[in-house]
Coordinates of C-alpha atoms in Angstrom, one line a residue:
X207 CA -77.0 22.1 72.2
X208 CA -74.8 19.4 70.7
X209 CA -74.4 15.9 72.2
X210 CA -70.7 16.2 72.8
X211 CA -71.2 19.6 74.5
X212 CA -73.9 18.1 76.7
X213 CA -71.6 15.2 77.7
X214 CA -68.7 17.6 78.4
X215 CA -70.8 20.0 80.5
X216 CA -72.3 17.1 82.5
X217 CA -68.9 15.7 83.1
X218 CA -67.6 19.0 84.4
X219 CA -70.4 19.3 86.9
X220 CA -69.8 15.7 88.2
X221 CA -66.0 15.9 88.5
X222 CA -65.6 12.1 89.0
X223 CA -62.6 10.3 90.5
X224 CA -60.7 8.2 88.0
X225 CA -58.6 5.3 89.0
X226 CA -55.2 5.0 87.3
X227 CA -53.7 1.6 86.8
X228 CA -50.1 1.6 85.6
X229 CA -49.2 -1.4 83.4
X230 CA -45.5 -0.5 82.7
X231 CA -44.2 -3.6 84.5
X232 CA -46.5 -5.9 82.5
X233 CA -47.7 -4.5 79.2
X234 CA -44.9 -2.0 79.0
X235 CA -42.4 -4.8 79.3
X236 CA -43.9 -6.2 76.1
X237 CA -42.1 -3.4 74.2
X238 CA -39.7 -4.9 71.8
X239 CA -36.2 -5.1 73.4
X240 CA -37.4 -4.2 76.9
X241 CA -36.8 -6.6 79.8
X242 CA -36.6 -5.3 83.4
X243 CA -34.4 -7.1 86.0
X244 CA -36.2 -8.0 89.3
X245 CA -34.5 -5.2 91.2
X246 CA -35.4 -2.7 88.5
X247 CA -39.1 -3.8 88.6
X248 CA -39.0 -3.3 92.4
X249 CA -37.6 0.2 92.1
X250 CA -40.2 1.2 89.4
X251 CA -43.0 -0.3 91.5
X252 CA -41.8 1.5 94.6
X253 CA -41.8 4.9 92.8
X254 CA -45.2 4.3 91.2
X255 CA -46.8 3.4 94.5
X256 CA -45.1 5.7 97.0
X257 CA -44.0 8.7 94.9
X258 CA -46.3 8.9 91.9
X259 CA -49.2 7.4 93.9
X260 CA -51.0 5.5 91.1
X261 CA -54.0 3.6 92.4
X262 CA -52.9 0.2 91.1
X263 CA -50.0 -1.4 89.3
X264 CA -50.0 -4.5 87.1
X265 CA -46.6 -6.0 87.6
X266 CA -46.3 -9.2 85.6
X267 CA -47.9 -12.0 83.7
X268 CA -48.2 -15.3 85.6
X269 CA -46.1 -18.3 84.8
X270 CA -43.7 -16.4 82.5
X271 CA -40.4 -17.3 84.2
X272 CA -38.6 -17.8 87.5
X273 CA -37.1 -14.4 87.2
X274 CA -40.5 -12.9 86.8
X275 CA -41.7 -14.9 89.9
X276 CA -38.8 -13.5 91.9
X277 CA -39.7 -9.9 90.9
X278 CA -43.4 -10.4 91.8
X279 CA -42.4 -11.9 95.2
X280 CA -40.2 -8.9 95.9
X281 CA -42.8 -6.4 94.9
X282 CA -45.6 -8.1 96.9
X283 CA -43.3 -8.4 100.0
X284 CA -42.6 -4.7 99.8
X285 CA -46.2 -3.7 99.1
X286 CA -47.4 -5.7 102.1
X287 CA -44.8 -4.0 104.3
X288 CA -46.3 -0.6 103.4
X289 CA -49.9 -1.7 103.4
X290 CA -50.4 -1.5 99.7
X291 CA -50.6 -5.2 98.7
X292 CA -54.2 -4.8 97.3
X293 CA -52.8 -2.3 94.8
X294 CA -50.5 -4.9 93.2
X295 CA -52.1 -6.9 90.4
X296 CA -50.9 -9.8 88.2
X297 CA -52.2 -10.9 84.8
X298 CA -53.4 -14.5 84.9
X299 CA -55.0 -16.9 82.5
X300 CA -58.1 -19.1 82.5
X301 CA -55.9 -22.2 83.0
X302 CA -57.6 -24.1 85.8
X303 CA -55.6 -23.5 89.0
X304 CA -52.1 -22.8 87.5
X305 CA -52.1 -18.9 87.3
X306 CA -54.0 -18.6 90.6
X307 CA -51.5 -20.9 92.4
X308 CA -48.6 -19.0 90.8
X309 CA -49.9 -15.7 92.1
X310 CA -50.7 -17.1 95.5
X311 CA -47.2 -18.5 95.8
X312 CA -45.8 -15.0 95.1
X313 CA -47.9 -13.5 97.9
X314 CA -50.2 -11.7 95.5
X315 CA -53.8 -10.9 96.3
X316 CA -55.3 -9.7 93.0
X317 CA -55.5 -11.5 89.6
X318 CA -56.4 -9.7 86.4
X319 CA -58.0 -12.7 84.7
X320 CA -57.6 -12.7 80.9
X321 CA -60.8 -13.8 79.2
X322 CA -61.9 -13.4 75.6
X323 CA -63.9 -10.4 74.7
X324 CA -64.7 -11.3 71.1
X325 CA -66.3 -14.4 69.5
X326 CA -63.5 -14.6 67.0
X327 CA -60.9 -15.0 69.8
X328 CA -63.0 -17.4 71.7
X329 CA -63.7 -19.7 68.8
X330 CA -60.4 -19.5 66.9
X331 CA -57.8 -19.1 69.6
X332 CA -59.3 -21.1 72.4
X333 CA -61.3 -23.4 70.1
X334 CA -64.1 -23.3 72.6
X335 CA -67.8 -22.3 72.6
X336 CA -68.9 -19.3 74.6
X337 CA -70.6 -21.6 77.1
X338 CA -67.4 -23.6 77.6
X339 CA -65.4 -20.4 78.1
X340 CA -67.9 -19.0 80.6
X341 CA -67.9 -22.1 82.6
X342 CA -64.1 -22.2 82.8
X343 CA -64.1 -18.5 84.0
X344 CA -66.6 -19.4 86.7
X345 CA -64.4 -22.2 88.0
X346 CA -61.4 -19.9 88.1
X347 CA -63.4 -17.3 90.0
X348 CA -64.5 -19.9 92.5
X349 CA -60.9 -21.1 93.0
X350 CA -59.5 -17.6 93.4
X351 CA -62.1 -16.9 96.0
X352 CA -61.1 -20.0 98.0
X353 CA -57.5 -18.6 98.0
X354 CA -58.5 -15.2 99.1
X355 CA -57.5 -13.6 95.8
X356 CA -59.6 -10.8 94.3
X357 CA -60.5 -10.9 90.6
X358 CA -60.6 -8.3 87.9
X359 CA -61.6 -9.6 84.4
X360 CA -60.0 -8.5 81.1
X361 CA -62.2 -9.0 78.1
X362 CA -59.4 -9.3 75.5
X363 CA -60.2 -7.9 72.1
X364 CA -63.3 -6.2 73.5
X365 CA -63.2 -3.5 70.8
X366 CA -63.5 -6.0 68.0
X367 CA -66.1 -7.9 70.0
X368 CA -68.3 -4.8 70.2
X369 CA -67.6 -4.1 66.5
X370 CA -68.2 -7.7 65.2
X371 CA -69.9 -9.7 67.9
X372 CA -71.7 -7.5 70.4
X373 CA -74.1 -10.2 71.4
X374 CA -71.2 -12.3 72.5
X375 CA -69.9 -9.5 74.7
X376 CA -73.3 -9.0 76.3
X377 CA -73.7 -12.7 76.9
X378 CA -70.3 -12.8 78.7
X379 CA -71.1 -9.8 80.9
X380 CA -74.7 -10.9 81.5
X381 CA -73.4 -14.2 82.9
X382 CA -70.5 -12.8 84.9
X383 CA -71.5 -9.3 86.2
X384 CA -73.4 -10.8 89.1
X385 CA -70.4 -12.8 90.3
X386 CA -67.5 -11.8 92.5
X387 CA -65.6 -9.6 89.9
X388 CA -64.4 -6.2 91.1
X389 CA -63.8 -4.6 87.7
X390 CA -64.4 -5.5 84.1
X391 CA -61.4 -4.2 82.1
X392 CA -62.2 -3.4 78.5
X393 CA -59.2 -3.4 76.1
X394 CA -58.8 -2.0 72.7
X395 CA -56.3 -4.8 72.2
X396 CA -55.3 -4.0 68.6
X397 CA -55.7 -0.3 68.9
X398 CA -58.4 -0.1 66.2
X399 CA -60.9 2.3 67.8
X400 CA -61.4 6.1 67.4
X401 CA -62.9 8.3 70.0
X402 CA -66.4 8.2 68.5
X403 CA -66.4 4.4 68.5
X404 CA -65.1 4.5 72.1
X405 CA -67.9 6.8 73.2
X406 CA -70.5 4.6 71.3
X407 CA -69.4 1.3 72.8
X408 CA -69.0 2.6 76.4
X409 CA -72.4 4.2 76.3
X410 CA -73.9 0.8 75.3
X411 CA -72.0 -0.9 78.1
X412 CA -73.0 1.6 80.8
X413 CA -76.6 1.7 79.6
X414 CA -76.8 -2.1 79.9
X415 CA -74.7 -2.4 83.1
X416 CA -75.1 1.0 84.9
X417 CA -73.7 -0.3 88.3
X418 CA -70.6 -2.1 86.9
X419 CA -67.1 -0.8 87.3
X420 CA -65.4 -0.6 83.9
X421 CA -61.8 0.1 83.2
X422 CA -60.5 1.0 79.7
X423 CA -57.2 -0.2 78.3
X424 CA -56.0 1.6 75.2
X425 CA -53.4 0.9 72.6
X426 CA -51.8 3.5 70.4
X427 CA -51.7 2.0 66.9
X428 CA -53.5 4.9 65.4
X429 CA -52.0 7.4 67.8
X430 CA -55.4 7.7 69.5
X431 CA -54.8 6.0 72.9
X432 CA -55.1 9.2 74.9
X433 CA -58.1 10.4 72.9
X434 CA -59.9 7.1 73.3
X435 CA -59.1 7.0 77.0
X436 CA -60.7 10.4 77.5
X437 CA -63.7 9.3 75.4
X438 CA -64.2 6.3 77.7
X439 CA -64.0 8.5 80.8
X440 CA -66.5 11.0 79.4
X441 CA -69.0 8.1 79.0
X442 CA -68.5 6.6 82.5
X443 CA -65.4 4.5 82.6
X444 CA -64.1 4.6 86.2
X445 CA -60.5 3.5 85.5
X446 CA -57.9 4.0 82.9
X447 CA -54.8 1.9 82.2
X448 CA -51.5 3.7 81.3
X449 CA -47.8 3.1 81.0
X450 CA -44.8 5.3 81.8
X451 CA -43.6 6.9 78.6
X452 CA -46.3 5.1 76.6
X453 CA -44.4 1.8 76.6
X454 CA -46.2 -1.2 75.3
X455 CA -46.5 -3.7 72.5
X456 CA -46.3 -2.4 68.9
X457 CA -47.1 1.4 69.2
X458 CA -47.5 1.3 73.0
X459 CA -50.2 2.3 75.4
X460 CA -51.6 5.6 76.7
X461 CA -48.8 7.5 78.4
X462 CA -49.3 8.2 82.1
X463 CA -48.2 11.8 82.0
X464 CA -50.4 12.8 79.1
X465 CA -53.5 11.0 80.5
X466 CA -53.1 12.7 83.8
X467 CA -52.7 16.3 82.7
X468 CA -55.6 16.1 80.2
X469 CA -57.9 14.5 82.8
X470 CA -57.1 17.3 85.2
X471 CA -56.8 20.3 82.9
X472 CA -59.3 19.6 80.2
X473 CA -62.0 17.6 82.2
X474 CA -61.4 18.6 85.8
X475 CA -61.3 15.0 86.9
X476 CA -59.8 13.9 90.2
X477 CA -57.0 11.4 90.4
X478 CA -54.5 10.4 93.0
X479 CA -51.4 11.2 90.9
X480 CA -48.6 13.3 92.3
X481 CA -47.7 15.3 89.2
X482 CA -44.3 16.6 90.4
X483 CA -43.0 13.0 90.3
X484 CA -44.0 12.3 86.7
X485 CA -40.7 13.5 85.3
X486 CA -38.7 11.4 87.8
X487 CA -40.6 8.1 87.0
X488 CA -40.2 8.9 83.3
X489 CA -36.4 9.2 83.6
X490 CA -36.2 6.1 85.8
X491 CA -38.1 4.0 83.2
X492 CA -36.2 5.5 80.4
X493 CA -32.9 4.4 82.0
X494 CA -34.0 0.9 82.9
X495 CA -35.9 0.3 79.6
X496 CA -33.2 1.7 77.3
X497 CA -36.0 3.4 75.3
X498 CA -35.2 7.1 74.9
X499 CA -37.9 9.7 75.4
X500 CA -38.6 11.8 72.4
X501 CA -37.4 15.4 73.1
X502 CA -40.9 16.7 72.1
X503 CA -42.8 14.1 74.2
X504 CA -45.5 16.1 76.0
X505 CA -44.8 16.8 79.7
X506 CA -41.6 14.7 80.0
X507 CA -39.6 15.4 76.8
X508 CA -36.4 17.4 77.2
X509 CA -37.6 20.2 74.9
X510 CA -41.2 20.7 76.0
X511 CA -40.5 23.5 78.4
X512 CA -37.9 25.1 76.1
X513 CA -38.9 28.3 74.3
X514 CA -36.9 28.8 71.0
X515 CA -38.6 31.7 69.3
X516 CA -37.6 35.1 70.6
X517 CA -41.1 36.4 70.4
X518 CA -42.2 33.7 72.9
X519 CA -39.5 34.7 75.4
X520 CA -40.5 38.4 74.8
X521 CA -44.2 37.4 75.6
X522 CA -43.1 35.6 78.7
X523 CA -41.4 38.8 79.9
X524 CA -44.8 40.6 79.3
X525 CA -47.2 38.9 81.6
X526 CA -46.5 35.3 80.6
X527 CA -48.3 35.7 77.2
X528 CA -46.9 32.3 75.9
X529 CA -47.6 30.2 79.0
X530 CA -50.4 27.7 79.6
X531 CA -51.5 25.6 82.5
X532 CA -48.6 23.2 81.8
X533 CA -46.0 25.2 83.8
X534 CA -42.8 23.3 84.3
X535 CA -42.7 23.8 88.0
X536 CA -45.8 21.7 88.3
X537 CA -43.7 18.7 87.2
X538 CA -40.6 19.5 89.1
X539 CA -39.0 21.2 86.1
X540 CA -38.2 24.7 84.9
X541 CA -38.6 26.7 81.7
X542 CA -35.6 27.2 79.5
X543 CA -34.9 29.6 76.7
X544 CA -33.0 27.9 73.8
X545 CA -30.4 29.8 71.8
X546 CA -30.4 29.6 68.0
X547 CA -31.1 31.5 64.9
X548 CA -34.7 32.3 66.0
X549 CA -33.8 33.2 69.6
X550 CA -34.0 37.0 69.4
X551 CA -32.8 39.4 72.2
X552 CA -35.6 38.3 74.6
X553 CA -34.3 34.7 74.8
X554 CA -30.8 35.8 75.1
X555 CA -31.7 38.4 77.8
X556 CA -33.4 35.6 79.8
X557 CA -30.3 33.4 79.6
X558 CA -28.0 36.3 80.5
X559 CA -30.1 37.1 83.5
X560 CA -30.0 33.6 84.8
X561 CA -26.2 33.7 84.5
X562 CA -26.0 37.1 86.2
X563 CA -24.5 38.8 83.1
X564 CA -25.5 42.3 82.4
X565 CA -25.1 43.8 78.9
X566 CA -26.1 47.0 77.2
X567 CA -28.8 46.8 74.4
X568 CA -26.0 47.3 71.9
X569 CA -23.9 44.5 73.3
X570 CA -26.9 42.2 73.5
X571 CA -27.6 43.0 69.8
X572 CA -24.0 41.9 68.9
X573 CA -24.3 38.7 70.9
X574 CA -27.7 38.0 69.2
X575 CA -26.2 38.4 65.8
X576 CA -23.4 35.9 66.6
X577 CA -25.8 33.3 68.0
X578 CA -27.9 33.7 64.9
X579 CA -24.9 33.1 62.7
X580 CA -24.1 29.9 64.7
X581 CA -27.7 28.8 64.4
X582 CA -27.6 29.2 60.6
X583 CA -24.6 26.8 60.6
X584 CA -26.7 24.4 62.7
X585 CA -24.3 24.7 65.6
X586 CA -25.7 24.0 69.0
X587 CA -25.6 26.9 71.4
X588 CA -26.1 26.3 75.1
X589 CA -26.5 28.6 78.1
X590 CA -23.1 27.5 79.2
X591 CA -21.6 28.8 75.9
X592 CA -22.9 32.3 76.5
X593 CA -20.0 33.7 78.6
X594 CA -17.5 32.5 76.0
X595 CA -19.6 34.0 73.1
X596 CA -20.0 37.3 75.0
X597 CA -16.3 37.6 75.6
X598 CA -15.5 36.8 72.0
X599 CA -18.1 39.2 70.5
X600 CA -17.2 42.1 72.8
X601 CA -13.5 41.7 72.2
X602 CA -12.8 41.2 75.8
X603 CA -9.9 39.0 76.8
X604 CA -10.9 35.5 76.0
X605 CA -12.6 33.9 79.0
X606 CA -9.7 32.7 81.0
X607 CA -9.3 29.0 80.9
X608 CA -8.7 28.3 84.6
X609 CA -8.7 24.6 83.9
X610 CA -6.5 23.4 81.1
X611 CA -5.8 19.9 79.9
X612 CA -2.0 19.9 79.5
X613 CA -1.7 16.3 78.4
X614 CA -3.4 13.0 78.8
X615 CA -3.1 9.4 77.8
X616 CA -5.8 6.7 77.8
X617 CA -5.3 3.2 76.8
X618 CA -7.3 -0.1 76.8
X619 CA -6.3 -3.7 76.2
X620 CA -8.2 -6.9 76.0
X621 CA -8.7 -8.4 79.4
X622 CA -7.3 -5.4 81.3
X623 CA -9.0 -2.3 82.7
X624 CA -8.5 0.9 80.8
X625 CA -5.9 3.3 82.2
X626 CA -5.8 7.1 82.2
X627 CA -2.8 9.3 82.9
X628 CA -3.5 13.0 82.9
X629 CA -1.9 16.3 83.6
X630 CA -4.1 19.4 84.1
X631 CA -3.5 23.0 85.0
X632 CA -5.9 24.5 87.5
X633 CA -5.6 28.2 88.3
X634 CA -2.0 28.3 87.2
X635 CA -0.7 25.1 88.9
X636 CA -0.2 21.7 87.3
X637 CA -1.4 18.5 88.8
X638 CA -1.0 14.9 87.6
X639 CA -2.8 11.7 88.4
X640 CA -3.4 8.1 87.1
X641 CA -6.4 5.9 87.5
X642 CA -8.1 2.8 86.1
X643 CA -11.8 2.6 85.2
X644 CA -14.5 0.6 83.5
X645 CA -13.9 2.5 80.3
X646 CA -11.5 5.1 78.9
X647 CA -13.7 8.1 79.9
X648 CA -14.4 6.5 83.3
X649 CA -10.7 6.2 83.9
X650 CA -10.1 9.8 82.9
X651 CA -12.8 11.1 85.2
X652 CA -11.5 9.0 88.1
X653 CA -8.1 10.5 87.6
X654 CA -9.6 14.0 87.7
X655 CA -11.6 13.2 90.8
X656 CA -8.4 12.1 92.5
X657 CA -6.8 15.4 91.8
X658 CA -9.8 17.4 93.1
X659 CA -10.1 15.2 96.2
X660 CA -6.5 14.5 97.2
X661 CA -4.7 17.7 96.0
X662 CA -7.3 20.4 96.1
X663 CA -9.6 19.0 98.8
X664 CA -12.6 19.9 96.7
X665 CA -15.8 18.0 95.7
X666 CA -15.9 17.0 92.1
X667 CA -19.4 17.3 90.4
X668 CA -21.6 14.3 90.1
X669 CA -22.3 13.0 86.6
X670 CA -26.1 13.0 86.3
X671 CA -26.6 12.0 82.7
X672 CA -24.5 11.1 79.7
X673 CA -25.8 11.0 76.1
X674 CA -23.9 10.4 72.9
X675 CA -25.3 11.2 69.4
X676 CA -23.8 10.4 66.0
X677 CA -25.3 11.6 62.7
X678 CA -27.0 9.0 60.7
X679 CA -25.3 7.4 57.7
X680 CA -22.9 5.0 59.2
X681 CA -19.7 6.9 58.4
X682 CA -16.8 5.9 60.7
X683 CA -15.3 9.4 60.7
X684 CA -18.6 11.0 61.7
X685 CA -18.5 13.6 64.5
X686 CA -19.6 12.4 67.9
X687 CA -21.5 14.8 70.2
X688 CA -21.3 14.0 73.9
X689 CA -23.9 15.8 76.1
X690 CA -23.1 15.5 79.8
X691 CA -25.3 16.7 82.6
X692 CA -23.5 17.4 85.9
X693 CA -24.9 18.0 89.4
X694 CA -22.8 20.6 91.3
X695 CA -24.5 21.0 94.7
X696 CA -28.1 22.0 93.9
X697 CA -27.3 23.2 90.4
X698 CA -27.4 21.2 87.1
X699 CA -24.9 22.0 84.3
X700 CA -25.2 20.6 80.8
X701 CA -22.1 20.8 78.6
X702 CA -21.4 19.5 75.1
X703 CA -18.2 18.3 73.4
X704 CA -17.8 17.5 69.7
X705 CA -15.1 15.4 68.2
X706 CA -14.5 12.4 65.9
X707 CA -13.5 10.5 68.9
X708 CA -16.1 9.7 71.5
X709 CA -13.8 9.8 74.5
X710 CA -12.3 13.1 73.3
X711 CA -15.7 14.6 72.9
X712 CA -16.6 13.6 76.5
X713 CA -13.3 15.0 77.8
X714 CA -14.0 18.4 76.0
X715 CA -17.4 18.6 77.7
X716 CA -15.8 17.8 81.1
X717 CA -13.1 20.4 80.9
X718 CA -15.7 22.9 79.7
X719 CA -17.8 22.1 82.8
X720 CA -14.9 22.6 85.1
X721 CA -14.2 26.0 83.6
X722 CA -17.8 27.1 84.1
X723 CA -17.5 26.2 87.8
X724 CA -14.3 28.1 88.2
X725 CA -15.7 31.1 86.3
X726 CA -18.7 31.2 88.5
X727 CA -16.6 30.9 91.7

């Protein structure tokens, strides 16, 4: 039996519990261009602790700024109120008393002390001998203890340390493992390792220190952060560090969602993570960070539960032949069937069924042909387009536009709020309204809301998401696509508008949404 197979089978029998520490608010904030405001940090921390239920969160680096200090104070105050203060950790430095006092002043109870895990870092960055560095660490440990602050110890650049100066690593841990350190945290700081090296180095560490709690902190420079994390767990690591959406310096860290599902599905490990909140935390961090999630990002990407090929939809109709354990409902999502040139009748039938539209096989074939033609021209076809396509293809009267934009004017001027004046026809009657807003489209929507509220006594849908895409190339006359997601009661509607003018594209998507609502009663 091969060694890898032996390790895997042993691991399956043991089914260990793996601690998950999320570093989004510290390491994730080192992503280029990302800076969370204090209230944003608090909201992310609350969701990670209460909803996602990660075991620990690392929320900041000590001594960075006053804004950072305010954020840490807010998080610690909140965590103390709910009895989770011990799960909040702050990165600190071997700097005498400065970091420890900073954390203590914030109300924190755990420091993740950053020590050097390679001889090169110790000698060339600190300009200290290993003996000097170890003595400084011991003094920090003693002072933290006097303040009632628990200590976890990072060995920064540990992967290079094991590669180039393993005796230095062993000397550090030999000296420190008997002291009051909860966890030794072993980072692949420069993301240089592959899974085989991770397994080799962790085996050496666990063989030499079998009773020590080791965390692994992966970076994704070679796109191996998740693989290396799993290699570490297979060899005895008790904790893994992750970030939401894989945020982090350079290429980022191991993504929380990917690590969780692979631990559970592939290795049957136990964690505390509440999976049906992974999509929610992903969207929250996406919004606050401004870093968009790739549509094909596993688990949380927009397209990952969307079947495009018709043969896949056909297989799903026949005993879920194209489904795996990653069912969307597990993550609070649902499977969608995209419409395009490879859709086929099965995809279209699924979408028609969801809309409550019944067609004969011959009619479905005609609709399929039209969608294929649109796909060949690279036009985007959505489920909301289907009723219009069906009516056009089957030569019915065109879907009645119950909501028509009769006329509108939007204007903006420097120093003044944009103004919108609109006239719409709804079910045969005309209504007019004016409004101001924070932008031209905002003013337009507020005018529409005024009509629905004051003249129709109806609730206007809530805008849930707004995305704009422009083809690359920098042309000023490029078409703008606005994709708007609306929440109408417990239903989500996604509509698209295309125009050379961004406001006009958004307005088209809005009128389209209102017609869908009227059509569906």
